[in-house]
Every structure is written in structure tokens, then in C-alpha cells.
Amino acid sequence: MKYAILPLFLFVVACGQGSHEQADGPTLEPEQVVADPLPSWNDGTTKEAVLEFVKRTTADGSADFIPVADRIAVFDNDGCLWSEAPMPPQLDFAMYDVKRRAEADPKLAKDPMVQAAISGDLRTLWAGEHHDGLMKILAITHSGMTVDSFNLRVREWMKQYQHPKGGAGLAGATFQPMLEVLDVLRAHGYKTFVVSGGGIDFMRVFSEELYGIPPDQVIGSSAAAEFEMKDGKPVLTKTMKDFFNDDKEGKPAGIQRHIGKRPVFCGGNSDGDQAMLEYTTIDNPLPSFGMIVHHTDSVRETAYDSKAPVSGTLITAKEAAPERGWVLVDMAKDWRVVFVE
Amino acid sequence: MKYAILPLFLFVVACGQGSHEQADGPTLEPEQVVADPLPSWNDGTTKEAVLEFVKRTTADGSADFIPVADRIAVFDNDGCLWSEAPMPPQLDFAMYDVKRRAEADPKLAKDPMVQAAISGDLRTLWAGEHHDGLMKILAITHSGMTVDSFNLRVREWMKQYQHPKGGAGLAGATFQPMLEVLDVLRAHGYKTFVVSGGGIDFMRVFSEELYGIPPDQVIGSSAAAEFEMKDGKPVLTKTMKDFFNDDKEGKPAGIQRHIGKRPVFCGGNSDGDQAMLEYTTIDNPLPSFGMIVHHTDSVRETAYDSKAPVSGTLITAKEAAPERGWVLVDMAKDWRVVFVE
């Protein structure tokens, strides 16, 4: 609007007969209405803590100012950005995909663990210290194919995914309040990363459209892809070699492997995120913020902490939260809305 | 300037006596003088090829338009972004650092390979199929310390580094024309990555200030960092476990591990970059560009291809270039300036 001042001024002066109506007519600098950056959060100490940290670490002249290059924010995925109850969506994908494979492969269909997956028998898959059944299903569905064909299978599954308490598709399993936290951080120069025990290639298929996080800012459990020129064309094949478990102490290791910088903002929800929360907030020369999503809402999602549905046990990290200054998000109390609508 | 049209128009009409001087006075849309985005490149087909690709993949309405999210550009480091002759700077660091360690550790000083490093006996270090001597020196200087102390040692070395034919510090070993390619790509929405056989943690210490590439966009050879809480403080220790060699077929694998997307622009200089060039340019559904820096300048840098000083052998990739359409950069002919001045 600033340019508009000049013409009116010139008009008045040049003709020596300007009317105040014209000169004062349009409001040249209307007061802006500032929208709530976290509309799905109920007002309270949790919401205030997030906004206060973002403000004091990004406001010019603030004593806690963090340079843009150091504004690294990391978030767990299952139970933090989206629901892991009744089961992590990646497990739903594995069971969906192994069923399709078994229909085309009678020999595979005879495998007891494949049968357990098809019948939804999680207890059998989860049994044993190393969850051998589950690992076998994950190996069948996450290795031995090209990266491209894996991505296509994930997209196929996405089309029909439906969270029991959310809307259609993956968005229906995604926590709207956390998307708003990602947005407010990015709007203030933070670079946002997913740091999850989930499969890196699995999450990368939808991270950009679901979270606004590009594939290169997704960190997860992974295994080696092997490159070869096949019939004159480049091919990347997924294997289970060099498996990296991006959980617990693996999370700070994964952050070092992929980011190479210490985060200043960390969101998690389980004991699997404790090491990453400690790495972010303890003895950090820069101001830091840790948050734990506490699943307290049995109506809109699922209430759990010490007894998690499949993954997401929260005991020690919750105990450490007060001393560490980690903000506990009370889903039932702090979130006006739970899922993306 | 568009706003300015209105006032003059109003002025003329309202007063019914506008003068042509005033009406036509200021040029409302002055022609912009466009600066050369690659000033250190001599005019010619190579420079034109780079600018033409950037233009046709980013201009609105272009048939070869690439969405911003898919504008992934990858560059080798040694011999592509900076000089690897007479030796890769990381090797210079290893020899500098092992000497300092030996001074403080007489037992270490007695090691024959350490003595070879101190005396600059590259032949001994390089001997054997697996370069055991070199690997030993790299292990001594790149593992067994915290990430923070490693970064400090690299910074110490940086202060005194001097390329024999370049200016002071790491910038003196850096190719100014390649920095301009990085800049022009980023100015057009490309996300730039380093994909090098060099150590990922080593390059991350200076990638941001030297190349404008943040640590999370640096891909290199790496090994596991181990996390622990020590005396109540988080500690990441560098190890040699899970060593990943980001060279040859390892480069597309490293791109998948860290980026998860296929590049459309690839710069390299040796046969170690051939797999990455193939992955970028062969059978890519998007337009793609491959460039090979050919070290032809024995005066300003070092002339080599089939007989590389230490690393950087270029034989098969150069042979494949014409068929693959990879642009060969003739350093002597195409670069007006070689090093950052």
C-alpha cells in the first residue's frame, strides 16, 4: 500500500484542491490480526511453553537467540506425529503386503509366521526377545525388491489404510496438533527431521505430503541398498544387510549419522526417545526443548504409557521428565483436536 | 514500479493538463542488467550446457520443468569441489593429526605406519590391496574420540592448511567455478549435496562455511558413533564399526541411505563417481545432467586422469562420457579461475 500514499499526495499538491475524503480515504496501514499458530492446542502451560521457546530462540536481540543453522528439530514418528495404536501403521502395511504376497506364492503362504501375520496374530509375531516372527515378516516385505517397487507397494497400501478412530488415509492417523508444531517451527527457521524406529524408506514415501518433511530429513531404521547396472539400467535393491536400529541409544547415533549436528528441539513419546531427549537437552550449549506426548485420551485415541499396545512404552522417560524439564503433553487435556480432519 | 503508473495517470486526468515530460518521465520498467552467474567460467559449450539445463528445468512452462522437491544435485568432493592433488586434504589432516598424537604418545610413535605417516611416506601407507597402513592411520585419527574433540582437531588443522598452488586455508584448495555452480543451482531451487568417499564427519566441519552445504546434506564414508550418558552428560564416541565406504557403487547406496531420492544433477571427476553418474542420468524419468571435472591444468592445479596422484583415477567414466552425454569440464580451457581467491 505504501506506493498509494504518493499518488494521493501528488494529486492533492499538484491540483491544490484535494479533498480530505480522498487524502484520508483508504486505511494505508491496517492493523493485522495475528492468527493462533497452534489452533488445535487448548490454551495452557504446554502450548505456552512451545510458543515461548520458539519466540525466545528466534527473536532478534533475544539472549537465547539460536542461529538459523543450529535450529534443528527432531521428532519421533510412531505415537508422536501419528498414532501407533492399535498398531504402528508400518506393521499394518507389513501384514497387508505379506498377505498379498502369500496369495501369489503358495509356498510362502505355508510359513507359520506368514499365517500368523495374515490372521492378525500379533502375539505370535511379537514373541521372543528379538521378535523373530515380526522380523521375518519385515524382511519379507521390506527387502529383496527394488526401491521403486517397494515405494509402489507402500503407495498401494496407503490408498486403503484407515485408522480405527481417525479419518481416511494416513492423514487420519496423524496428529493435527503436532503438524502445527512442525509448521510453527519451520515458520521460524527451524529445520524439521523425523527420527523414528520405523523404516526410513517406508516413511519417506509419504513424509513430504504428510509432514512437509522431505525424504532426506527422514531418519529411521534402515538396511543397505545395493546398486547395480542391470540390462543397462541402474537398479537399487533393498537388502537386510547392515541393519541399523534407529531406537533408544540408536537415535542419537542416527542423528549423528544423518544430521551431524545436535538438535535443540526434540519431540517424543516413549522410552525409546529418552536417549534422543537427553542428547538434545542435557549439557547443550544452546537453549533446548524436550517434549513427550503422553497418550492420556482413551476416547479419541488410546490411553497408555507403561502398558503400550504394541510399541511406545513410556516409564523411565516420564519419570525423568520433571528433573530434565521435558514438557509432558497431556493429549486429553492439551489437544482440542487429535487427528487431521 | 507498477504502482507508479497509477498516480501519474490520475495526475494527468484529474488536472487535465499533464505534461509528456512528467507522464513519460521515469522509465517504469527499466531493463535489468543480468550478471553472469558463472563469472569464473570461460564462455563456451560447457558453461552454456550448465546454464541451459538449469534454465530449462526451472523456467515456468518449460517442457523439462522439474518440481522443486525433485531438484536434487549431488557433487563429489575430492577433485570436484576442491583439489585432491598432490593429496586429498583429509589425508593431510590424518598425517598432521597422527604426528601430534605421536608427540604425546611415544608408544604410538614407534608404530612403523605412524612413522611412515610422519615422514610423509605415502607409498608405504598406500601399499597393499586394502591400503592397510592408510586405514590404520585413518582409524587412529578418526575413531576412539568424541565427535566434539574430533571436530576441534579438524578445526586446529584447518588453521594451518595450505594448498601448494592455492591460497591460504581450505578455501585455497577449493574450486571457485564449482562454488558458482552450487550457487546457481541453489538460486534456482536445487538442493545441493556432497557425496564423497571422504569422511562424512570430516567434511561436515567446514561444509557449511566452505560450500554453503549444511552438515545434514553431506554424504561420505562413515562409521558408527556410539551414544552413552557419561557422568550425567551425553557423549557420542566415533568408532570404526559398521564402516560404510561411500565410493563407486557405494555412492548410489549412500544417496539412497541419506537422500532417498534420485538426483537429477551430478558432478564428479573420477571412476569412483561413475555409478553415481549412471544412477543420476540413465533411465531417469526426469531431465538429468552429468558433469565430469577433467584435470587438464598442470600449471594452475595438476594434470591427471588415468594416473592420479593419490585418488581420482579417471578412465572408464571418461570413456563412457560421450555415449552417456556427460559433460567433460576441461579445467585448463573452461575455467578462467581455478581456486577461490
CSV table of N, CA and C in Angstrom, one decimal, chain B residues 54-134:
chain,number,residue,atom,x,y,z
B,54,VAL,N,19.9,-25.7,-16.2
B,54,VAL,CA,19.2,-25.0,-15.1
B,54,VAL,C,18.0,-24.3,-15.6
B,55,LYS,N,18.2,-23.6,-16.7
B,55,LYS,CA,17.1,-22.7,-17.2
B,55,LYS,C,15.9,-23.6,-17.6
B,56,ARG,N,16.2,-24.7,-18.4
B,56,ARG,CA,15.0,-25.4,-18.9
B,56,ARG,C,14.4,-26.3,-17.9
B,57,THR,N,15.0,-26.6,-16.8
B,57,THR,CA,14.4,-27.4,-15.7
B,57,THR,C,13.7,-26.6,-14.7
B,58,THR,N,13.9,-25.3,-14.7
B,58,THR,CA,13.3,-24.4,-13.7
B,58,THR,C,12.4,-23.3,-14.2
B,59,ALA,N,12.4,-23.1,-15.5
B,59,ALA,CA,11.5,-22.0,-16.1
B,59,ALA,C,10.1,-22.4,-16.1
B,60,ASP,N,9.2,-21.6,-15.7
B,60,ASP,CA,7.8,-21.9,-15.7
B,60,ASP,C,7.3,-22.2,-17.1
B,61,GLY,N,6.5,-23.3,-17.2
B,61,GLY,CA,6.0,-23.6,-18.6
B,61,GLY,C,7.0,-24.4,-19.4
B,62,SER,N,8.2,-24.6,-18.9
B,62,SER,CA,9.2,-25.4,-19.7
B,62,SER,C,8.8,-26.9,-19.8
B,63,ALA,N,9.0,-27.5,-20.9
B,63,ALA,CA,8.6,-28.9,-21.1
B,63,ALA,C,9.5,-29.8,-20.2
B,64,ASP,N,10.7,-29.3,-19.8
B,64,ASP,CA,11.6,-30.0,-19.0
B,64,ASP,C,11.6,-29.6,-17.5
B,65,PHE,N,10.5,-28.9,-17.1
B,65,PHE,CA,10.4,-28.4,-15.8
B,65,PHE,C,10.5,-29.5,-14.7
B,66,ILE,N,11.3,-29.3,-13.7
B,66,ILE,CA,11.4,-30.2,-12.6
B,66,ILE,C,10.9,-29.6,-11.3
B,67,PRO,N,9.9,-30.2,-10.7
B,67,PRO,CA,9.4,-29.7,-9.4
B,67,PRO,C,10.5,-29.4,-8.4
B,68,VAL,N,10.4,-28.4,-7.6
B,68,VAL,CA,11.4,-28.0,-6.6
B,68,VAL,C,11.8,-29.2,-5.8
B,69,ALA,N,10.8,-30.0,-5.3
B,69,ALA,CA,11.1,-31.1,-4.4
B,69,ALA,C,12.1,-32.2,-5.1
B,70,ASP,N,12.1,-32.2,-6.4
B,70,ASP,CA,12.9,-33.2,-7.1
B,70,ASP,C,14.2,-32.6,-7.6
B,71,ARG,N,14.5,-31.3,-7.3
B,71,ARG,CA,15.8,-30.7,-7.7
B,71,ARG,C,16.9,-31.1,-6.8
B,72,ILE,N,17.4,-32.3,-7.0
B,72,ILE,CA,18.5,-32.8,-6.1
B,72,ILE,C,19.8,-32.8,-6.9
B,73,ALA,N,20.8,-32.1,-6.4
B,73,ALA,CA,22.1,-32.1,-7.1
B,73,ALA,C,23.1,-32.6,-6.2
B,74,VAL,N,23.9,-33.6,-6.7
B,74,VAL,CA,25.0,-34.2,-5.9
B,74,VAL,C,26.4,-34.0,-6.5
B,75,PHE,N,27.3,-33.8,-5.6
B,75,PHE,CA,28.7,-33.5,-6.1
B,75,PHE,C,29.7,-34.3,-5.3
B,76,ASP,N,30.6,-34.9,-6.0
B,76,ASP,CA,31.8,-35.5,-5.3
B,76,ASP,C,32.6,-34.3,-4.7
B,77,ASN,N,33.4,-34.6,-3.8
B,77,ASN,CA,34.2,-33.5,-3.1
B,77,ASN,C,35.7,-33.5,-3.7
B,78,ASP,N,36.5,-34.5,-3.4
B,78,ASP,CA,37.9,-34.6,-3.8
B,78,ASP,C,38.1,-34.6,-5.3
B,79,GLY,N,38.6,-33.5,-5.8
B,79,GLY,CA,38.9,-33.4,-7.2
B,79,GLY,C,37.7,-32.8,-8.0
B,80,CYS,N,36.6,-32.6,-7.3
B,80,CYS,CA,35.4,-32.0,-7.9
B,80,CYS,C,35.1,-30.6,-7.3
B,81,LEU,N,34.9,-30.6,-6.0
B,81,LEU,CA,34.7,-29.3,-5.4
B,81,LEU,C,36.0,-28.6,-4.9
B,82,TRP,N,36.9,-29.5,-4.5
B,82,TRP,CA,38.3,-29.0,-4.2
B,82,TRP,C,39.4,-29.9,-4.7
B,83,SER,N,40.6,-29.5,-4.6
B,83,SER,CA,41.7,-30.2,-5.2
B,83,SER,C,42.1,-31.4,-4.3
B,84,GLU,N,42.4,-32.5,-5.0
B,84,GLU,CA,42.9,-33.8,-4.4
B,84,GLU,C,44.4,-34.0,-4.7
B,85,ALA,N,45.0,-33.0,-5.3
B,85,ALA,CA,46.4,-33.1,-5.7
B,85,ALA,C,47.2,-32.0,-5.0
B,86,PRO,N,48.3,-32.3,-4.5
B,86,PRO,CA,49.1,-33.5,-4.5
B,86,PRO,C,48.5,-34.6,-3.7
B,87,MET,N,47.6,-34.3,-2.7
B,87,MET,CA,46.9,-35.3,-1.9
B,87,MET,C,45.6,-34.8,-1.4
B,88,PRO,N,44.6,-35.7,-1.2
B,88,PRO,CA,43.4,-35.2,-0.6
B,88,PRO,C,43.6,-34.5,0.8
B,89,PRO,N,43.0,-33.3,1.0
B,89,PRO,CA,43.3,-32.6,2.3
B,89,PRO,C,43.0,-33.5,3.5
B,90,GLN,N,42.0,-34.4,3.4
B,90,GLN,CA,41.8,-35.3,4.6
B,90,GLN,C,43.0,-36.1,4.9
B,91,LEU,N,43.8,-36.5,3.9
B,91,LEU,CA,45.0,-37.3,4.2
B,91,LEU,C,46.0,-36.4,4.8
B,92,ASP,N,46.1,-35.2,4.4
B,92,ASP,CA,46.9,-34.2,5.0
B,92,ASP,C,46.6,-34.0,6.5
B,93,PHE,N,45.3,-34.0,6.8
B,93,PHE,CA,44.8,-33.9,8.2
B,93,PHE,C,45.2,-35.1,9.0
B,94,ALA,N,45.0,-36.3,8.4
B,94,ALA,CA,45.4,-37.5,9.1
B,94,ALA,C,46.9,-37.5,9.5
B,95,MET,N,47.7,-37.1,8.5
B,95,MET,CA,49.2,-37.1,8.8
B,95,MET,C,49.6,-36.1,9.8
B,96,TYR,N,48.9,-34.9,9.7
B,96,TYR,CA,49.1,-33.8,10.7
B,96,TYR,C,48.7,-34.2,12.1
B,97,ASP,N,47.5,-34.9,12.1
B,97,ASP,CA,47.0,-35.2,13.4
B,97,ASP,C,47.7,-36.4,14.1
B,98,VAL,N,48.1,-37.4,13.3
B,98,VAL,CA,48.8,-38.5,13.9
B,98,VAL,C,50.2,-38.1,14.4
B,99,LYS,N,50.8,-37.1,13.7
B,99,LYS,CA,52.1,-36.6,14.2
B,99,LYS,C,51.9,-36.0,15.6
B,100,ARG,N,50.9,-35.2,15.8
B,100,ARG,CA,50.6,-34.5,17.1
B,100,ARG,C,50.3,-35.6,18.1
B,101,ARG,N,49.6,-36.6,17.7
B,101,ARG,CA,49.3,-37.7,18.7
B,101,ARG,C,50.6,-38.5,19.1
B,102,ALA,N,51.5,-38.7,18.1
B,102,ALA,CA,52.7,-39.4,18.3
B,102,ALA,C,53.6,-38.7,19.3
B,103,GLU,N,53.6,-37.3,19.2
B,103,GLU,CA,54.4,-36.5,20.0
B,103,GLU,C,54.0,-36.7,21.5
B,104,ALA,N,52.7,-37.0,21.7
B,104,ALA,CA,52.2,-37.1,23.1
B,104,ALA,C,52.2,-38.6,23.5
B,105,ASP,N,52.6,-39.5,22.6
B,105,ASP,CA,52.4,-40.9,22.9
B,105,ASP,C,53.6,-41.7,22.3
B,106,PRO,N,54.7,-41.8,23.0
B,106,PRO,CA,55.9,-42.5,22.5
B,106,PRO,C,55.7,-43.9,21.9
B,107,LYS,N,54.7,-44.6,22.6
B,107,LYS,CA,54.4,-46.0,22.1
B,107,LYS,C,53.8,-45.9,20.7
B,108,LEU,N,52.9,-45.0,20.5
B,108,LEU,CA,52.3,-44.8,19.2
B,108,LEU,C,53.4,-44.4,18.2
B,109,ALA,N,54.3,-43.6,18.6
B,109,ALA,CA,55.4,-43.1,17.7
B,109,ALA,C,56.3,-44.2,17.1
B,110,LYS,N,56.3,-45.3,17.9
B,110,LYS,CA,57.1,-46.4,17.4
B,110,LYS,C,56.5,-47.2,16.3
B,111,ASP,N,55.2,-47.0,16.1
B,111,ASP,CA,54.5,-47.8,15.1
B,111,ASP,C,55.0,-47.5,13.7
B,112,PRO,N,55.4,-48.5,12.9
B,112,PRO,CA,56.0,-48.2,11.6
B,112,PRO,C,55.1,-47.4,10.7
B,113,MET,N,53.8,-47.7,10.7
B,113,MET,CA,52.9,-46.9,9.8
B,113,MET,C,52.8,-45.5,10.3
B,114,VAL,N,52.9,-45.3,11.6
B,114,VAL,CA,52.8,-43.9,12.1
B,114,VAL,C,54.1,-43.2,11.7
B,115,GLN,N,55.2,-43.9,11.8
B,115,GLN,CA,56.5,-43.3,11.3
B,115,GLN,C,56.4,-43.0,9.8
B,116,ALA,N,55.8,-43.9,9.0
B,116,ALA,CA,55.6,-43.6,7.6
B,116,ALA,C,54.8,-42.3,7.4
B,117,ALA,N,53.7,-42.2,8.2
B,117,ALA,CA,52.8,-41.0,8.0
B,117,ALA,C,53.6,-39.8,8.4
B,118,ILE,N,54.4,-39.8,9.5
B,118,ILE,CA,55.1,-38.6,10.0
B,118,ILE,C,56.2,-38.2,8.9
B,119,SER,N,56.8,-39.2,8.3
B,119,SER,CA,57.8,-38.9,7.3
B,119,SER,C,57.2,-38.6,5.9
B,120,GLY,N,55.9,-38.7,5.8
B,120,GLY,CA,55.2,-38.4,4.6
B,120,GLY,C,55.4,-39.5,3.5
B,121,ASP,N,55.7,-40.7,4.0
B,121,ASP,CA,55.9,-41.8,3.1
B,121,ASP,C,54.5,-42.4,2.6
B,122,LEU,N,53.9,-41.7,1.6
B,122,LEU,CA,52.6,-42.2,1.2
B,122,LEU,C,52.6,-43.6,0.5
B,123,ARG,N,53.8,-43.9,-0.1
B,123,ARG,CA,53.9,-45.2,-0.8
B,123,ARG,C,53.7,-46.4,0.2
B,124,THR,N,54.3,-46.2,1.3
B,124,THR,CA,54.2,-47.3,2.3
B,124,THR,C,52.7,-47.3,2.9
B,125,LEU,N,52.1,-46.2,3.1
B,125,LEU,CA,50.8,-46.2,3.6
B,125,LEU,C,49.8,-46.7,2.6
B,126,TRP,N,50.0,-46.5,1.3
B,126,TRP,CA,49.1,-46.9,0.3
B,126,TRP,C,49.3,-48.3,-0.1
B,127,ALA,N,50.4,-49.0,0.3
B,127,ALA,CA,50.7,-50.3,-0.2
B,127,ALA,C,49.6,-51.3,0.2
B,128,GLY,N,49.5,-52.4,-0.6
B,128,GLY,CA,48.6,-53.4,-0.4
B,128,GLY,C,47.2,-53.1,-1.0
B,129,GLU,N,46.4,-54.2,-1.2
B,129,GLU,CA,45.1,-54.0,-1.9
B,129,GLU,C,44.2,-53.2,-1.0
B,130,HIS,N,44.3,-53.3,0.3
B,130,HIS,CA,43.3,-52.6,1.2
B,130,HIS,C,44.0,-51.4,1.9
B,131,HIS,N,45.2,-51.0,1.4
B,131,HIS,CA,45.8,-49.8,1.9
B,131,HIS,C,45.9,-49.9,3.5
B,132,ASP,N,46.3,-51.0,4.0
B,132,ASP,CA,46.3,-51.3,5.5
B,132,ASP,C,46.9,-50.2,6.3
B,133,GLY,N,48.1,-49.7,5.8
B,133,GLY,CA,48.7,-48.6,6.5
B,133,GLY,C,47.9,-47.4,6.6
B,134,LEU,N,47.3,-47.0,5.5
B,134,LEU,CA,46.5,-45.8,5.5
B,134,LEU,C,45.3,-46.0,6.4
